[in-house]
mmCIF file of C-alpha atoms in Angstrom:
data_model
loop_
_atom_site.group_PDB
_atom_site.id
_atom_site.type_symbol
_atom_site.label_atom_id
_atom_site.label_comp_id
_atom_site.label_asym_id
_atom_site.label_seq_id
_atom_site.Cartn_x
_atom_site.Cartn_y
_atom_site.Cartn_z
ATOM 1 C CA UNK A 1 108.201 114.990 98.387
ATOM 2 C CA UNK A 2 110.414 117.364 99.637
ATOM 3 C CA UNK A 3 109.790 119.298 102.569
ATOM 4 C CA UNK A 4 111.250 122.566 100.778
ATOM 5 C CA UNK A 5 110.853 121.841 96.859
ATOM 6 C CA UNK A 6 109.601 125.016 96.370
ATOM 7 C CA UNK A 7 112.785 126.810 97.834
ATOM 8 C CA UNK A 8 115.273 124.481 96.055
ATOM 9 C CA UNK A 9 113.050 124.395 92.503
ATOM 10 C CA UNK A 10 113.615 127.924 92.807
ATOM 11 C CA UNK A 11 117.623 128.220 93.189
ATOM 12 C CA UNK A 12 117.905 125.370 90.782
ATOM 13 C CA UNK A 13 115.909 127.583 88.174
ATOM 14 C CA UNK A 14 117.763 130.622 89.130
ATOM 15 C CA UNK A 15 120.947 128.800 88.487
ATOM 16 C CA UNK A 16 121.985 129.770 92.513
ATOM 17 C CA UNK A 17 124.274 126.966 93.317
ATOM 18 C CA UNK A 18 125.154 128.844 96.462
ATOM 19 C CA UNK A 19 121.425 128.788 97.378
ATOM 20 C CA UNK A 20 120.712 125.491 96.597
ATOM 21 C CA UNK A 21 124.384 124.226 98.240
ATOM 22 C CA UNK A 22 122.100 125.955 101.643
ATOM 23 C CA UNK A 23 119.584 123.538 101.255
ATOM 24 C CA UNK A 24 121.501 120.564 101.383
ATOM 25 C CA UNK A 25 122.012 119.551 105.218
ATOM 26 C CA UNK A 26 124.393 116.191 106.047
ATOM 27 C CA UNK A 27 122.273 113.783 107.259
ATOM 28 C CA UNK A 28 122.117 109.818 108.685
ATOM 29 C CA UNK A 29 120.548 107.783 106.533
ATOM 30 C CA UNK A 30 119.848 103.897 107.019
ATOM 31 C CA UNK A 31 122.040 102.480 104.273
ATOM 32 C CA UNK A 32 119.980 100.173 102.597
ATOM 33 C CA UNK A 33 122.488 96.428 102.202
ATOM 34 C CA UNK A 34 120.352 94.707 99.115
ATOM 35 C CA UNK A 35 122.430 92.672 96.919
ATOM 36 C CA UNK A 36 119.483 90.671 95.408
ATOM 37 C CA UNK A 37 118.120 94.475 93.259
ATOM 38 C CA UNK A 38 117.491 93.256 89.390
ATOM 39 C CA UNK A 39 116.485 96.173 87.786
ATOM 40 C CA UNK A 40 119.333 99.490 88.389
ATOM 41 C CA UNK A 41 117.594 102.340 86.814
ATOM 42 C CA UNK A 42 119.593 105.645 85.773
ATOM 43 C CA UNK A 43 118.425 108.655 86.602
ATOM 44 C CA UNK A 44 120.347 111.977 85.882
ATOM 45 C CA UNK A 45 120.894 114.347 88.809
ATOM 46 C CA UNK A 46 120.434 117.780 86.942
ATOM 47 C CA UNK A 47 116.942 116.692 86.140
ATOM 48 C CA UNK A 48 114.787 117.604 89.275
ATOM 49 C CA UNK A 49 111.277 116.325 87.886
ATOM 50 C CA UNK A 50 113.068 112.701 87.503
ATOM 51 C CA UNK A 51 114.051 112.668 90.732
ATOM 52 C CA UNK A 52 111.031 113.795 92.677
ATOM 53 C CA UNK A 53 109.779 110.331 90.775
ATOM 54 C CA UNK A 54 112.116 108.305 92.622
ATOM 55 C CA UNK A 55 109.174 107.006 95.486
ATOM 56 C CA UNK A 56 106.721 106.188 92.612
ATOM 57 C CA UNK A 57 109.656 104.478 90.405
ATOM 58 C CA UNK A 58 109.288 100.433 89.681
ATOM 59 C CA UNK A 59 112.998 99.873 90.016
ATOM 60 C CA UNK A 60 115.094 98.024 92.928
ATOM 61 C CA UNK A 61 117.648 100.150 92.782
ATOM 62 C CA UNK A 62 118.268 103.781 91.272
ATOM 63 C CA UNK A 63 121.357 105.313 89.734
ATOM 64 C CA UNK A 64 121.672 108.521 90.631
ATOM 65 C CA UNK A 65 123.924 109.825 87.785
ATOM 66 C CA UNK A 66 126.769 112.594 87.595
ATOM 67 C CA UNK A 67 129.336 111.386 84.647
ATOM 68 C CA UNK A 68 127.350 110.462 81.005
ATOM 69 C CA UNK A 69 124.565 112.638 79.941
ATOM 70 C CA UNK A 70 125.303 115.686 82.752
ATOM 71 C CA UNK A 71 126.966 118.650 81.267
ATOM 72 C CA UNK A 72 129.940 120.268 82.641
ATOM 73 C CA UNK A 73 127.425 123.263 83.454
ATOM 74 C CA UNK A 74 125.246 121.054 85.361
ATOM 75 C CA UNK A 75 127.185 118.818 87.098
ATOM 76 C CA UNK A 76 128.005 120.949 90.546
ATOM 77 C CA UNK A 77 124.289 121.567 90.419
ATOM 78 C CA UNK A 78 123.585 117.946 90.128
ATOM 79 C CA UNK A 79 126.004 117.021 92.892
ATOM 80 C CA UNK A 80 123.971 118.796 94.976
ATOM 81 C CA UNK A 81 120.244 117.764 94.202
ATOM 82 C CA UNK A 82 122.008 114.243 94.921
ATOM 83 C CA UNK A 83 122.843 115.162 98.104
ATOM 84 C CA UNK A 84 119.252 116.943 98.859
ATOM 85 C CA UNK A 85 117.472 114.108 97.977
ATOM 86 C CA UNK A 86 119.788 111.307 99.765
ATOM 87 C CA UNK A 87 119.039 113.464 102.505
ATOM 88 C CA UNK A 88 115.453 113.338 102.070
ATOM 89 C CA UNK A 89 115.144 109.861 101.452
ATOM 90 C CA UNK A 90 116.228 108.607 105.534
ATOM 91 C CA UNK A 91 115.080 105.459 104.463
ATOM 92 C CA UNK A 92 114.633 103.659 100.916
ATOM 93 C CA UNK A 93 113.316 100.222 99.598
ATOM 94 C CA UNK A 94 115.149 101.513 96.684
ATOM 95 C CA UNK A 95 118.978 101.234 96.822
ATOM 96 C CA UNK A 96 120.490 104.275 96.434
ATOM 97 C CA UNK A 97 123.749 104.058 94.754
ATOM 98 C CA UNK A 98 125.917 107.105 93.516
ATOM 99 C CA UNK A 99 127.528 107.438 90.100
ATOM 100 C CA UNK A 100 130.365 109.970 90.161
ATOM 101 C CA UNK A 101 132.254 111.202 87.476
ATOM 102 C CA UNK A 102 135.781 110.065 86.711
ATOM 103 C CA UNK A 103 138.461 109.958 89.209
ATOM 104 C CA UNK A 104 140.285 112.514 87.505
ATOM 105 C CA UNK A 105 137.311 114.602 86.939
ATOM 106 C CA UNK A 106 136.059 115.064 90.054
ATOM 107 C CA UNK A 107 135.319 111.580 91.243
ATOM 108 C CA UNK A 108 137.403 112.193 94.388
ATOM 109 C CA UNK A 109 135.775 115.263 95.342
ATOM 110 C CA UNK A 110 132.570 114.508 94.504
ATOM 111 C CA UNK A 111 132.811 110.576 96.608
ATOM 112 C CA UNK A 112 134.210 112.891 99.550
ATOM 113 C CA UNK A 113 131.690 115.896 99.799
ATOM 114 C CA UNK A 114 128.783 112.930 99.304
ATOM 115 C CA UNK A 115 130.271 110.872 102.750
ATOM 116 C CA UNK A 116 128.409 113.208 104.471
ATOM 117 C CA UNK A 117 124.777 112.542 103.003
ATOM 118 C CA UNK A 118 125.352 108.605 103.340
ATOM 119 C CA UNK A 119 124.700 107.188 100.095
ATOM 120 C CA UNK A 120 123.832 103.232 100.113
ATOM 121 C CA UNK A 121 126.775 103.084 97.228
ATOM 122 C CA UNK A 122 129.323 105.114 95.290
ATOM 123 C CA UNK A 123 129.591 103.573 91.346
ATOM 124 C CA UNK A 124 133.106 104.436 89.909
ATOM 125 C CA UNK A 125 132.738 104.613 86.518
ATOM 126 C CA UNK A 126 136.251 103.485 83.719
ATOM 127 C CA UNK A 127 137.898 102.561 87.021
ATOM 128 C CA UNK A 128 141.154 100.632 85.317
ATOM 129 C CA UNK A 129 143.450 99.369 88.308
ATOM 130 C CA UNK A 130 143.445 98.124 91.678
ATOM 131 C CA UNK A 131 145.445 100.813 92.896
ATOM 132 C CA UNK A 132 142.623 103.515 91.986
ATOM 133 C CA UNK A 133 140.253 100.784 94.074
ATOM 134 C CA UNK A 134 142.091 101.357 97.040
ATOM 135 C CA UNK A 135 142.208 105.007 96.790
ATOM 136 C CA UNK A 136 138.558 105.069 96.509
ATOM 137 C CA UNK A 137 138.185 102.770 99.514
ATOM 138 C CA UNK A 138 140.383 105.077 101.580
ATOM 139 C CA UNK A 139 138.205 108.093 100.873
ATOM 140 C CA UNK A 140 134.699 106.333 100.972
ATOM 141 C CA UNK A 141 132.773 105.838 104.769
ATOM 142 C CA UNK A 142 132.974 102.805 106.136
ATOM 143 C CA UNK A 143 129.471 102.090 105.558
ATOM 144 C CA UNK A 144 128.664 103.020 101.838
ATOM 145 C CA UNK A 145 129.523 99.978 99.349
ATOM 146 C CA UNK A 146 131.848 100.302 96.759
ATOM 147 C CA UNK A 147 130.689 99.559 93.163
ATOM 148 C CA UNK A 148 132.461 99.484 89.586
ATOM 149 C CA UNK A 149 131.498 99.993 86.331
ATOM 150 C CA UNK A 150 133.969 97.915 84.186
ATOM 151 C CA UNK A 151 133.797 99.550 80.666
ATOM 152 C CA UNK A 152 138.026 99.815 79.875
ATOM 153 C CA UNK A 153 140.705 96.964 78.663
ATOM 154 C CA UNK A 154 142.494 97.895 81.829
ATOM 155 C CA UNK A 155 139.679 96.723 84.162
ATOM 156 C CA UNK A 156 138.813 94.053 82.223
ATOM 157 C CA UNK A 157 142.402 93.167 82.186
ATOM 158 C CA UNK A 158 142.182 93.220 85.864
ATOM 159 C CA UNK A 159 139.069 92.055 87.486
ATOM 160 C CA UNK A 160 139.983 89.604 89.474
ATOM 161 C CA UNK A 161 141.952 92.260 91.609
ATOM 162 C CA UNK A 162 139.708 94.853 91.794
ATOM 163 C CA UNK A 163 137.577 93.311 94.503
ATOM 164 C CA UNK A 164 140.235 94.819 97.539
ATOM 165 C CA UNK A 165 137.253 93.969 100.479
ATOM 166 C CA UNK A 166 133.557 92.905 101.335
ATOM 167 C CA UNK A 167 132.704 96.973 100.690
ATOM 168 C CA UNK A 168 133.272 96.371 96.996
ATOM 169 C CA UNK A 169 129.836 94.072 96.146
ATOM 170 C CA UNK A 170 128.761 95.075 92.546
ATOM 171 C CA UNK A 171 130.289 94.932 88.924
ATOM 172 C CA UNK A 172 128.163 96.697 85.813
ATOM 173 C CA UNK A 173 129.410 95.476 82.431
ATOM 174 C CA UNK A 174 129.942 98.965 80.235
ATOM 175 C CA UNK A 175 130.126 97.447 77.149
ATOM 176 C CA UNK A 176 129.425 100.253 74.589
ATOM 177 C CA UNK A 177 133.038 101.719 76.286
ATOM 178 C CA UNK A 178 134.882 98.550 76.730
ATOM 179 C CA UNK A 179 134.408 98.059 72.720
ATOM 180 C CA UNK A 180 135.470 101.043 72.517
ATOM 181 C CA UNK A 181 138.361 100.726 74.550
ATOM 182 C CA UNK A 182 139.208 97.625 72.954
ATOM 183 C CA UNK A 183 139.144 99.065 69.244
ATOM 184 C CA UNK A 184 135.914 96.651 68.310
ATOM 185 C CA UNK A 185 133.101 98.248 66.383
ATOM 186 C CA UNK A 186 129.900 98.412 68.671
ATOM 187 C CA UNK A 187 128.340 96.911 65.515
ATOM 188 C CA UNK A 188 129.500 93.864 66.696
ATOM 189 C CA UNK A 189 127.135 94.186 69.687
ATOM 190 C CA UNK A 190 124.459 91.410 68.926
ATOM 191 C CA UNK A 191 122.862 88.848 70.191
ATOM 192 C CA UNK A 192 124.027 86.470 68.111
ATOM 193 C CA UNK A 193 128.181 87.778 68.369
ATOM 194 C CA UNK A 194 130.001 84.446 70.360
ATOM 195 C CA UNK A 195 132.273 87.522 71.079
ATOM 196 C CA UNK A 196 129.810 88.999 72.910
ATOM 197 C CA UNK A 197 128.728 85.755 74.163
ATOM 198 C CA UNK A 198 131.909 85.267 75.432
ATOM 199 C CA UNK A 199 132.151 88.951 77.414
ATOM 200 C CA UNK A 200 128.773 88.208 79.206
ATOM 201 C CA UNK A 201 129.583 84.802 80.171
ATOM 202 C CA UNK A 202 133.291 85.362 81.413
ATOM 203 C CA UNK A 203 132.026 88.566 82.924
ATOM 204 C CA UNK A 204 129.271 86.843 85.144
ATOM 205 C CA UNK A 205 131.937 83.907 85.809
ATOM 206 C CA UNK A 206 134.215 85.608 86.864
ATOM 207 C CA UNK A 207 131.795 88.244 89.205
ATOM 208 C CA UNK A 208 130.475 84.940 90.835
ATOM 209 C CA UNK A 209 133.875 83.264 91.679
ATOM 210 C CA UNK A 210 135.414 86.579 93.386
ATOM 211 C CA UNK A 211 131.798 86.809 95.190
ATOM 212 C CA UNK A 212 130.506 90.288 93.753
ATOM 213 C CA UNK A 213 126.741 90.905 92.063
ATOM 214 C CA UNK A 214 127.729 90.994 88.345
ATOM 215 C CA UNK A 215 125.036 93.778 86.718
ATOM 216 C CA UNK A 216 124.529 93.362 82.831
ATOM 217 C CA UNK A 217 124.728 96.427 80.597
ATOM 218 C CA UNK A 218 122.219 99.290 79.573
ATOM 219 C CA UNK A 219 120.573 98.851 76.172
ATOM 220 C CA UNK A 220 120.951 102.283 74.597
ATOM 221 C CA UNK A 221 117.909 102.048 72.444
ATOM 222 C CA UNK A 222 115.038 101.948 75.106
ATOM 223 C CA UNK A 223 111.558 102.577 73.078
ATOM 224 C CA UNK A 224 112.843 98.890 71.597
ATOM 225 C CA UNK A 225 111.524 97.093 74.065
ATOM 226 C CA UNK A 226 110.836 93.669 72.206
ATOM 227 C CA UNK A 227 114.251 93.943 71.565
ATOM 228 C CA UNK A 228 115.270 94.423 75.195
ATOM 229 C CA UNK A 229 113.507 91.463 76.028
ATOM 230 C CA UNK A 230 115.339 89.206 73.447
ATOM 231 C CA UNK A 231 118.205 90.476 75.242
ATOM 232 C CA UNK A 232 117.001 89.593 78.638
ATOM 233 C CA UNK A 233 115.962 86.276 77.482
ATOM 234 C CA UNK A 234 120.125 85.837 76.448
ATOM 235 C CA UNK A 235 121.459 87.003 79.957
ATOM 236 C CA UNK A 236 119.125 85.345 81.911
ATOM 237 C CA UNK A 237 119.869 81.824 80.192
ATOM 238 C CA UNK A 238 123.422 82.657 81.246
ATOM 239 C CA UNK A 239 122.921 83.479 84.286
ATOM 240 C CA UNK A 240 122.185 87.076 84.664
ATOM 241 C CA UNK A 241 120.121 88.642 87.372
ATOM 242 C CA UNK A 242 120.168 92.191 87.109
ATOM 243 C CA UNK A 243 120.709 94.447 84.334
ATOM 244 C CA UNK A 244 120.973 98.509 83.762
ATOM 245 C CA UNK A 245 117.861 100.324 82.593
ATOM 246 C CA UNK A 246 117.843 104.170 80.679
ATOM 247 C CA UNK A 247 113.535 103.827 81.187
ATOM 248 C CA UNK A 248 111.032 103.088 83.622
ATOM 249 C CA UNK A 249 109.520 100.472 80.873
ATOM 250 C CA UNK A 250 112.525 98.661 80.914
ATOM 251 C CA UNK A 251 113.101 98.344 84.625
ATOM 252 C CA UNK A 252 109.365 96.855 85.179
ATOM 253 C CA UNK A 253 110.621 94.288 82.230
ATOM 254 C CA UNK A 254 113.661 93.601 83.834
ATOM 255 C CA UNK A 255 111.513 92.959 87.212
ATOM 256 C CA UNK A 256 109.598 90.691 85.462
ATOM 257 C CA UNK A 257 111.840 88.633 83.507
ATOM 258 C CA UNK A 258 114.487 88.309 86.132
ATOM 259 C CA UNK A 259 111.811 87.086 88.797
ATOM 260 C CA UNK A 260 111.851 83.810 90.408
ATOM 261 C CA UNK A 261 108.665 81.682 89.583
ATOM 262 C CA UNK A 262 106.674 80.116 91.393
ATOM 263 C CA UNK A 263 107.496 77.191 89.053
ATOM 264 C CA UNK A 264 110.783 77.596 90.504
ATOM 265 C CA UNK A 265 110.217 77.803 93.591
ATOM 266 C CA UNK A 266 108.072 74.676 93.710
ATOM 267 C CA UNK A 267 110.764 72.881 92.134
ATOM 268 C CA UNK A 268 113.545 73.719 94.388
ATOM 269 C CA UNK A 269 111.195 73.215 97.628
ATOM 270 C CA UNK A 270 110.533 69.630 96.167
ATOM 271 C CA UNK A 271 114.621 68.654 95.207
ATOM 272 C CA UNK A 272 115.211 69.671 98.638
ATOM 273 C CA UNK A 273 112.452 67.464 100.097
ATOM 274 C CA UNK A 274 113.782 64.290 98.165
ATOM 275 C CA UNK A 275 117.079 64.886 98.679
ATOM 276 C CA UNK A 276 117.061 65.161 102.896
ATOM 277 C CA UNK A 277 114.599 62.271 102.541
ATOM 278 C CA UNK A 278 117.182 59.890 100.424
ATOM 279 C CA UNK A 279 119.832 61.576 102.336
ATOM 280 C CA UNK A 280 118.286 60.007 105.805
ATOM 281 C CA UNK A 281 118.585 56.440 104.398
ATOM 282 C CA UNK A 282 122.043 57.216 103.656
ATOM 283 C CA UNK A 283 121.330 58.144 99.643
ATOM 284 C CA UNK A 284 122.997 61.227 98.465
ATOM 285 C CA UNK A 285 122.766 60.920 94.479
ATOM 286 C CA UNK A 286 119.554 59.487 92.668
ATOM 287 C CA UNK A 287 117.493 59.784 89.926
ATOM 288 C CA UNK A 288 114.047 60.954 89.716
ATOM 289 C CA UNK A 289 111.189 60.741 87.374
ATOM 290 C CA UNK A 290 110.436 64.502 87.678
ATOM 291 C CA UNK A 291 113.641 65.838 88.410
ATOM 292 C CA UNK A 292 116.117 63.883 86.717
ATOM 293 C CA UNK A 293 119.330 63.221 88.558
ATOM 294 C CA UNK A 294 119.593 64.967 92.525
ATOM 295 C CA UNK A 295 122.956 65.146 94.182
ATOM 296 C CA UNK A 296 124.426 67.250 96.638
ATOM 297 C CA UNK A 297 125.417 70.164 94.171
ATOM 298 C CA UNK A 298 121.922 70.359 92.936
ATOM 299 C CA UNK A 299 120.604 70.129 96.443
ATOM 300 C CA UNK A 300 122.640 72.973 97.454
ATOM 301 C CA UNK A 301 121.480 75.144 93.874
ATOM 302 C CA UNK A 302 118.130 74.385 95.538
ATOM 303 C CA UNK A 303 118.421 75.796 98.708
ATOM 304 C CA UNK A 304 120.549 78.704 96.932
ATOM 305 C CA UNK A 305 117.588 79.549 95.070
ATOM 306 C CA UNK A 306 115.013 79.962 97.887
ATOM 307 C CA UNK A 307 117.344 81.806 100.347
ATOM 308 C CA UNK A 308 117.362 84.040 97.463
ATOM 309 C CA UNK A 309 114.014 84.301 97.257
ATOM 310 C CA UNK A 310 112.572 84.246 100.799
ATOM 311 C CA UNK A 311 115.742 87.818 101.514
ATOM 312 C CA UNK A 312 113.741 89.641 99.730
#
C-alpha cells in the first residue's frame, strides 16, 4: 500500500488537486516487457479503492483508465492517482499500461506529463491514422510501448500502417465503437454474426502478420459470465489469446480459458521429439498414429507453443 495513503485519500476527498499533484514524485520504474499477458483488466483512475487492489488483482495486465467512464471533473484528478501509483509500484508482475484520453482531448498532454512516472505502456484510444502514430511516438520515452485501441473505420481502414516500430506491440479490438463508426447496429454483435466472425478473424490475422499482440474486446455485460465464456470459447478457437475484462471474475476466466494445458504441452513436447528423431534419418514429413501428419510447419507450431509457455 501506499506509503502516504492517508495524505493523498485526504486531498483526493477534499477535491485538492494541487495537494494531491504534491504527492506525486517522478520516479524510475522497471518497465515490465510481457507480451504473453491474457487477461487486460480496466480499472478507472478516479476510483482510489480500485486501485489500492491492484497487488491483490488476478489479472496479467491492468488498464489504468482516463478516457470512458472518467468524468471531465475527475479526469485531472485521475491523471494524477495514475501517476502516484506508477510511482509506487517500482516493480510489477502486472503490466502496467496507460489509457489516455483522446489525442485531441488531452491525450498529448496527458502521454507527456506521464513520461516522467514510466508507465510499462501508453493505450491510445480511436487513434485513426498513421500520422497521429508517429506523433505519439515522438512524444512517448523511449522505453514505454506504444499500444492502440482500434475502435474507428479509419484505423481499421489502416492497420497495416499503424505499426511505425518495435515500440508499438499491442492492438485491442473496440468493437462496440468501430460498429459504431461503421453505421452497424451493435445488435449485430453475436456470436453467431459471420460479420463479426469476420472482424475477429481478419483482426487477429492481420495483428499476427505485422507482428503485434492482437487483444480481443471487453464484453460490456460482465455479471454474464456464462455468456463471457461462450465468447471465449469463439476467440480462442480462432486464435485469440488475450481479451479485455470490465471485472475481476472475468479476468480469472480469461486466465483460465486462455491457459496452455498440460495436454498441450505434452503434445507439442512429443511432435517435437518425433520430428528431430525422423528428421535425423533424413525424414521431414510423416504420419503418425497419435498425431496425424508432422512436417516442418507443425514442428515449428510446436516449438512456438512451448517457448510461449516456458517465457512466462
Amino acid at each position: 500500500m501506499l506509503s502516504n495513503i492517508e495524505k493523498v485519500r485526504d486531498a483526493y476527498e477534499r477535491r485538492d488537486l494541487a495537494a494531491l499533484d504534491a504527492l506525486a514524485e517522478p520516479t524510475h520504474r522497471a518497465i515490465n516487457p510481457r507480451k504473453d499477458f491474457r487477461s487486460a483488466l480496466m480499472l478507472s483512475c478516479h476510483n482510489l479503492e480500485h486501485l489500492l487492489k491492484i497487488d491483490s488483482l488476478d489479472a496479467d495486465c491492468i488498464i489504468l483508465n482516463l478516457e470512458d467512464g472518467v468524468s471531465k471533473q475527475d479526469k485531472p484528478f485521475g491523471l494524477v492517482l495514475c501517476a502516484l501509483f506508477l510511482a509506487h509500484h517500482k516493480q510489477c508482475n502486472k503490466k502496467l499500461v496507460v489509457r489516455v484520453n483522446t489525442l485531441l482531448e488531452e491525450g498529448y498532454e496527458e502521454i507527456a506529463y506521464l513520461n516522467q512516472f514510466m508507465p510499462d505502456a501508453i493505450r491510445v484510444p480511436k487513434i485513426k491514422t498513421k500520422k497521429e502514430v508517429e506523433t505519439v511516438y515522438e512524444l512517448l520515452d523511449a522505453k514505454t510501448e506504444l499500444h492502440l485501441s482500434i475502435e474507428t473505420s479509419e484505423a481499421w481502414n489502416n492497420l497495416t500502417e499503424l505499426k511505425i516500430d518495435r515500440k508499438v506491440t499491442t492492438f485491442y479490438l473496440g468493437i462496440l465503437d468501430l460498429f459504431a463508426d461503421m453505421r452497424l447496429p451493435q445488435a449485430l454483435i453475436t456470436r453467431d454474426n459471420p460479420a463479426v466472425h469476420y472482424i475477429l478473424s481478419h483482426f487477429l490475422i492481420t495483428c499476427k502478420v505485422i507482428g503485434v499482440k492482437p487483444v480481443s474486446f471487453v464484453y460490456q455485460e460482465h455479471k454474464n459470465i456464462e455468456e463471457f465464456a461462450l465468447w471465449l470459447e469463439l476467440e480462442k478457437k480462432i486464435g485469440y489469446d488475450a481479451k479485455g475484462c470490465l471485472s475481476p471474475s472475468q479476468a480469472v476466466l480469461v486466465n483460465e480459458m486462455f491457459q496452455d494445458s498440460q495436454k498441450e504441452m505434452a503434445r507439442a513436447k512429443n511432435i517435437i521429439k518425433l520430428f528431430e528423431l525422423k528428421r535425423a534419418e533424413g525424414i521431414t514429413g510423416f504420419e503418425d498414429d497419435n498425431y496425424g501428419f508432422i512436417d516442418e510447419p507443425i514442428y515449428k507450431g510446436a516449438l512456438a507453443l512451448l517457448e510461449k509457455i516456458l517465457s512466462r
